[in-house]
Coordinates of C-alpha atoms in Angstrom, one line a residue:
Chain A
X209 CA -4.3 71.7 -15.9
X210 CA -4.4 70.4 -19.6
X211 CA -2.6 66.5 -19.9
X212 CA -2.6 67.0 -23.9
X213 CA -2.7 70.2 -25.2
X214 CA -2.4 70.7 -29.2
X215 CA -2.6 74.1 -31.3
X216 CA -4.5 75.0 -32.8
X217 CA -7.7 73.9 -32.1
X218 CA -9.1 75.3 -35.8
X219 CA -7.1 75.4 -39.4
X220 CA -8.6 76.1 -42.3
X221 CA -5.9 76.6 -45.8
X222 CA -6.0 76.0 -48.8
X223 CA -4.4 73.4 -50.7
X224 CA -0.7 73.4 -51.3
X225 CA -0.3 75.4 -48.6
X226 CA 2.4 73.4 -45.9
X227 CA 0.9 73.9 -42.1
X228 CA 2.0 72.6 -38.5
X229 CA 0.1 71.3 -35.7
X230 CA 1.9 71.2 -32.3
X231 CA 1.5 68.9 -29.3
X232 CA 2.5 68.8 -25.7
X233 CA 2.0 66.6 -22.9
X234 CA 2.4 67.6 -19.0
X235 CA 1.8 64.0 -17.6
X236 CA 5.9 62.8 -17.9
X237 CA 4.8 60.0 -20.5
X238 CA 7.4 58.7 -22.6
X239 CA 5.4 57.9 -26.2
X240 CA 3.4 60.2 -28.0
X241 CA 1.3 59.9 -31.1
X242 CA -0.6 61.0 -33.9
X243 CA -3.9 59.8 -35.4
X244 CA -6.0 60.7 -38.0
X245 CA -10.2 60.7 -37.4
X246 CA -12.1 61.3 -40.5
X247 CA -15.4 62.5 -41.3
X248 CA -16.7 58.9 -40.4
X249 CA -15.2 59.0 -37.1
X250 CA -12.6 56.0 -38.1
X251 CA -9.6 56.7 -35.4
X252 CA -6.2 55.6 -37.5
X253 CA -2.7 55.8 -36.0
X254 CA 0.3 57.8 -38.0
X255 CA 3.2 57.9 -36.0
X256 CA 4.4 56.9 -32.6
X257 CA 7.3 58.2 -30.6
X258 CA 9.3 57.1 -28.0
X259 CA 11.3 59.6 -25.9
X260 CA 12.0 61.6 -29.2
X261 CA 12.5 58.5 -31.2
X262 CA 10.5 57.6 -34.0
X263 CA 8.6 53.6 -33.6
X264 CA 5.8 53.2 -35.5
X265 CA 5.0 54.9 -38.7
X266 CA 1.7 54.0 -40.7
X267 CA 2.5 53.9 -44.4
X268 CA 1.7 57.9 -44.1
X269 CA 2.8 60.0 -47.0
X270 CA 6.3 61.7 -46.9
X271 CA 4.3 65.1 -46.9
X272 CA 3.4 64.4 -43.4
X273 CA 6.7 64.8 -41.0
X274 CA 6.7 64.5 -37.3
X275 CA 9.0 66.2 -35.1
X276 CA 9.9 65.5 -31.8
X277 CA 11.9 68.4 -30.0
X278 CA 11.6 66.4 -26.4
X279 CA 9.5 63.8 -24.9
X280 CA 7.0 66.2 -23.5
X281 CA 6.7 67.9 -27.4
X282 CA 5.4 66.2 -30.5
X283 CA 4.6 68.3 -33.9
X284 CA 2.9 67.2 -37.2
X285 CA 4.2 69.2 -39.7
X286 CA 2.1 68.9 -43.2
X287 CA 3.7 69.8 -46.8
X288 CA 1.3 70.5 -50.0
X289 CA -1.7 70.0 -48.0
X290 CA -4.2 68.0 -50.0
X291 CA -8.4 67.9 -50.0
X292 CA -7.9 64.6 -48.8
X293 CA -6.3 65.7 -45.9
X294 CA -9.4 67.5 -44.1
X295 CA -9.8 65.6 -41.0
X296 CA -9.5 65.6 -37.1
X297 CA -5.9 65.4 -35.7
X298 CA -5.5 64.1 -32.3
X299 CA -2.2 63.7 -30.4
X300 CA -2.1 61.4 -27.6
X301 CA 0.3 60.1 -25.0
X302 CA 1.0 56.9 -22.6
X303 CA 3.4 56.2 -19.8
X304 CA 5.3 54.1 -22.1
X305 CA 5.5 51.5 -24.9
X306 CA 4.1 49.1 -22.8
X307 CA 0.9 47.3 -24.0
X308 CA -1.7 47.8 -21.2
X309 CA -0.9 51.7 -21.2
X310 CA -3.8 53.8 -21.3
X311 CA -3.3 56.7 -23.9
X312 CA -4.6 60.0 -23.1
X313 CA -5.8 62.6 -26.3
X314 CA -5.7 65.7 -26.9
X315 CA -8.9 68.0 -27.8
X316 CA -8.4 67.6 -31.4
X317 CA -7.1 69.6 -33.9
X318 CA -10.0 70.2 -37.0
X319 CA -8.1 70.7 -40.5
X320 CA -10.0 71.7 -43.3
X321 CA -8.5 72.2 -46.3
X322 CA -10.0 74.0 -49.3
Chain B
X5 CA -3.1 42.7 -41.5
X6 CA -4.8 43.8 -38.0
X7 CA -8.4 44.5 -38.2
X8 CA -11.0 45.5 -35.2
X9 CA -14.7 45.3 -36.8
X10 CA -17.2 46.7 -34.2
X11 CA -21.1 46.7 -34.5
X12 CA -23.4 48.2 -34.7
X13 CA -22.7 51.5 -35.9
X14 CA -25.3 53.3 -34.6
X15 CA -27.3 52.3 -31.2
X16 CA -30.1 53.8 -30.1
X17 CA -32.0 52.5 -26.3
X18 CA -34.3 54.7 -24.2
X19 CA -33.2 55.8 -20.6
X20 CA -32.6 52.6 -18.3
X21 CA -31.9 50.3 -20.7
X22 CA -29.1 48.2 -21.3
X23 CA -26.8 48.9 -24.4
X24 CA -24.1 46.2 -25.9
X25 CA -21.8 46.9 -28.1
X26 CA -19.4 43.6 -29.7
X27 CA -16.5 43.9 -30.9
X28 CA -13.9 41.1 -33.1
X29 CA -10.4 41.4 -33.6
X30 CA -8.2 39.7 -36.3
X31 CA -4.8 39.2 -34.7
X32 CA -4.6 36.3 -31.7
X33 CA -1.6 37.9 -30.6
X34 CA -3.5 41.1 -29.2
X35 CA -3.2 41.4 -25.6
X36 CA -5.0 44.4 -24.2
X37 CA -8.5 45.5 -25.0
X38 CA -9.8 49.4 -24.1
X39 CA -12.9 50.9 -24.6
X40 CA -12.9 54.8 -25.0
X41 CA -15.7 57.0 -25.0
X42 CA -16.0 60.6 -27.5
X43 CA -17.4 62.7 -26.5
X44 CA -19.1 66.2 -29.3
X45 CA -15.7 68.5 -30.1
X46 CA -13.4 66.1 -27.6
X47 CA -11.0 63.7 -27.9
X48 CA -11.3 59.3 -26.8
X49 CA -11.4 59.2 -23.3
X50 CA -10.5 55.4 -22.1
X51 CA -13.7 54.2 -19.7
X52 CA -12.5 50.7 -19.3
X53 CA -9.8 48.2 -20.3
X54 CA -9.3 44.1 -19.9
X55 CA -6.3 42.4 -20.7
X56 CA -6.5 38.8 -22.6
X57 CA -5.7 36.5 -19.6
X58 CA -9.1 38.1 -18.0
X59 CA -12.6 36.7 -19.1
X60 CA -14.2 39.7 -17.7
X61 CA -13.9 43.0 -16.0
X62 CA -16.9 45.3 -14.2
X63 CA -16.9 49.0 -13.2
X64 CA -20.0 49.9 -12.0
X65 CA -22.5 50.7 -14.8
X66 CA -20.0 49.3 -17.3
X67 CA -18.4 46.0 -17.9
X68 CA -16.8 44.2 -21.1
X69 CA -16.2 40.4 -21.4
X70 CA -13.6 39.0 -23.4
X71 CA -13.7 35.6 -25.7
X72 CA -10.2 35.1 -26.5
X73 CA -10.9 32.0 -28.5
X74 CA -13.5 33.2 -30.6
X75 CA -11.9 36.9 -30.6
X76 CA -14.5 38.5 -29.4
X77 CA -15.1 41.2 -26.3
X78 CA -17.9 43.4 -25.3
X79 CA -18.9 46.8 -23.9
X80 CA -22.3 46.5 -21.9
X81 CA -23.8 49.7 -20.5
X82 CA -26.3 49.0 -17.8
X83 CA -29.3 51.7 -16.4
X84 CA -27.9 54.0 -19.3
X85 CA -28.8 57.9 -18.5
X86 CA -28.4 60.5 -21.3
X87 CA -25.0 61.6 -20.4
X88 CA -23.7 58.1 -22.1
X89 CA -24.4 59.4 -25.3
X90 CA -21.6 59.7 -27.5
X91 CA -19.3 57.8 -29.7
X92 CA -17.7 54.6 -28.4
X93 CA -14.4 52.7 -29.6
X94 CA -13.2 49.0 -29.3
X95 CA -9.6 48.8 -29.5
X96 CA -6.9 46.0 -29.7
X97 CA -3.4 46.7 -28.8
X98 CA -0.4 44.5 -30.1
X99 CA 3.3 45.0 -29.5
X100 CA 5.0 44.9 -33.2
X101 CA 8.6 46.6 -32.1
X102 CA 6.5 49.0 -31.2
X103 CA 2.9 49.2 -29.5
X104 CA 0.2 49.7 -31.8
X105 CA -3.5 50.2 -31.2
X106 CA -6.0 49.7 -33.5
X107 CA -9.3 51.2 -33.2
X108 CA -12.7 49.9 -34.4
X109 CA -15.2 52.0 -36.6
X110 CA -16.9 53.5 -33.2
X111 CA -21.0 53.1 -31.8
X112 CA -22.7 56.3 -31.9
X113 CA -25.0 55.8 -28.8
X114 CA -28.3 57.7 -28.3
X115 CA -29.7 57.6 -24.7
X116 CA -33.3 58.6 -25.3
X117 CA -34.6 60.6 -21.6

């Protein structure tokens, strides 16, 4: 059984274009997240979530907008999708805000925008 | 602001050999230190953590050591076999309302059979 799960795996568009990415976790954790890995494999956080609420957001432009229907659920929705937006997204999750959680990812989603 | 610089970037040993990987962090109020391995097409998997009132923690092949007053910790493979190939992160976690984790650059390790 999949912990994180995120769809879709592949999205290619082209720019402008406004696309989603969804998320779900089966492990009961309370905080979710969303980072950004580029094409140098830097790993950089965007938002974080605690049972549906939003705690941490990195400076991340206002065309980027996370959604959190419930604690088990959270989406990345992306406006006017720019070249510099091509990356890998990866959702993860951790028992709760607590420091010495471990946080569990997702496969990845690979966005490439043209 | 936070910063984790990690080195080297690339890290290439034969079979058997031992691989280290050193890590520094910027902010003294960190507390908790993982390691997470990437794997091709997959997302960080977390192989082993140590928390800052621990010097040093050892899971089998695999053991980091921590050097709160010079803000540096380590990831040391031992015996490495190919299947430890892959891309490794340092990370620092501090609590700033919420808990953030900050990820180093990542070690792209070869294992050479």
């Amino acid at each position: 059984d999949t912990a994180v799960s995120q769809t879709p795996k592949y999205l290619v568009t082209q720019m402008g274009n406004d696309k989603s990415i969804k998320c779900e976790q089966n492990l009961g954790h309370d905080t979710m997240y969303w980072y950004k890995q580029d094409s140098k494999k830097f790993l950089k956080i965007m938002f974080s979530y605690n049972n549906k609420e939003l705690i941490i957001n990195e400076t991340v432009p206002n065309r980027f907008s996370p959604k959190s229907p419930d604690k088990a659920h959270l989406n990345l929705h992306i406006n006017s999708l720019e070249l510099g937006d091509s990356a890998v997204y990866f959702c993860a999750s951790s028992q709760d805000q607590g420091s010495y959680n471990e946080q569990f990812f997702g496969p990845g989603t690979r966005l490439t925008v043209l | 602001g936070e910063n984790v610089e990690q080195h080297p970037s690339t890290l290439s040993v034969q079979e058997g050999d031992s691989a280290v990987i050193k890590c520094t962090y910027s902010d003294s109020a960190s507390n908790y230190f993982p390691w997470y391995k990437q794997e091709l097409g997959k997302g960080p998997q977390l192989i082993i953590d140590i928390r800052s009132n621990v010097g040093e923690k050892k899971d089998q092949r695999i053991a980091v050591t921590l050097n709160k007053t010079a803000k540096h910790f380590s990831l040391h493979i031992t015996e490495t076999q190919p299947e430890d190939s892959a891309v490794y992160f340092c990370a620092a976690s501090i609590k700033t309302g919420g808990f953030k984790t900050i990820f180093g650059a990542g070690t792209r390790l070869f294992v050479k059979a």
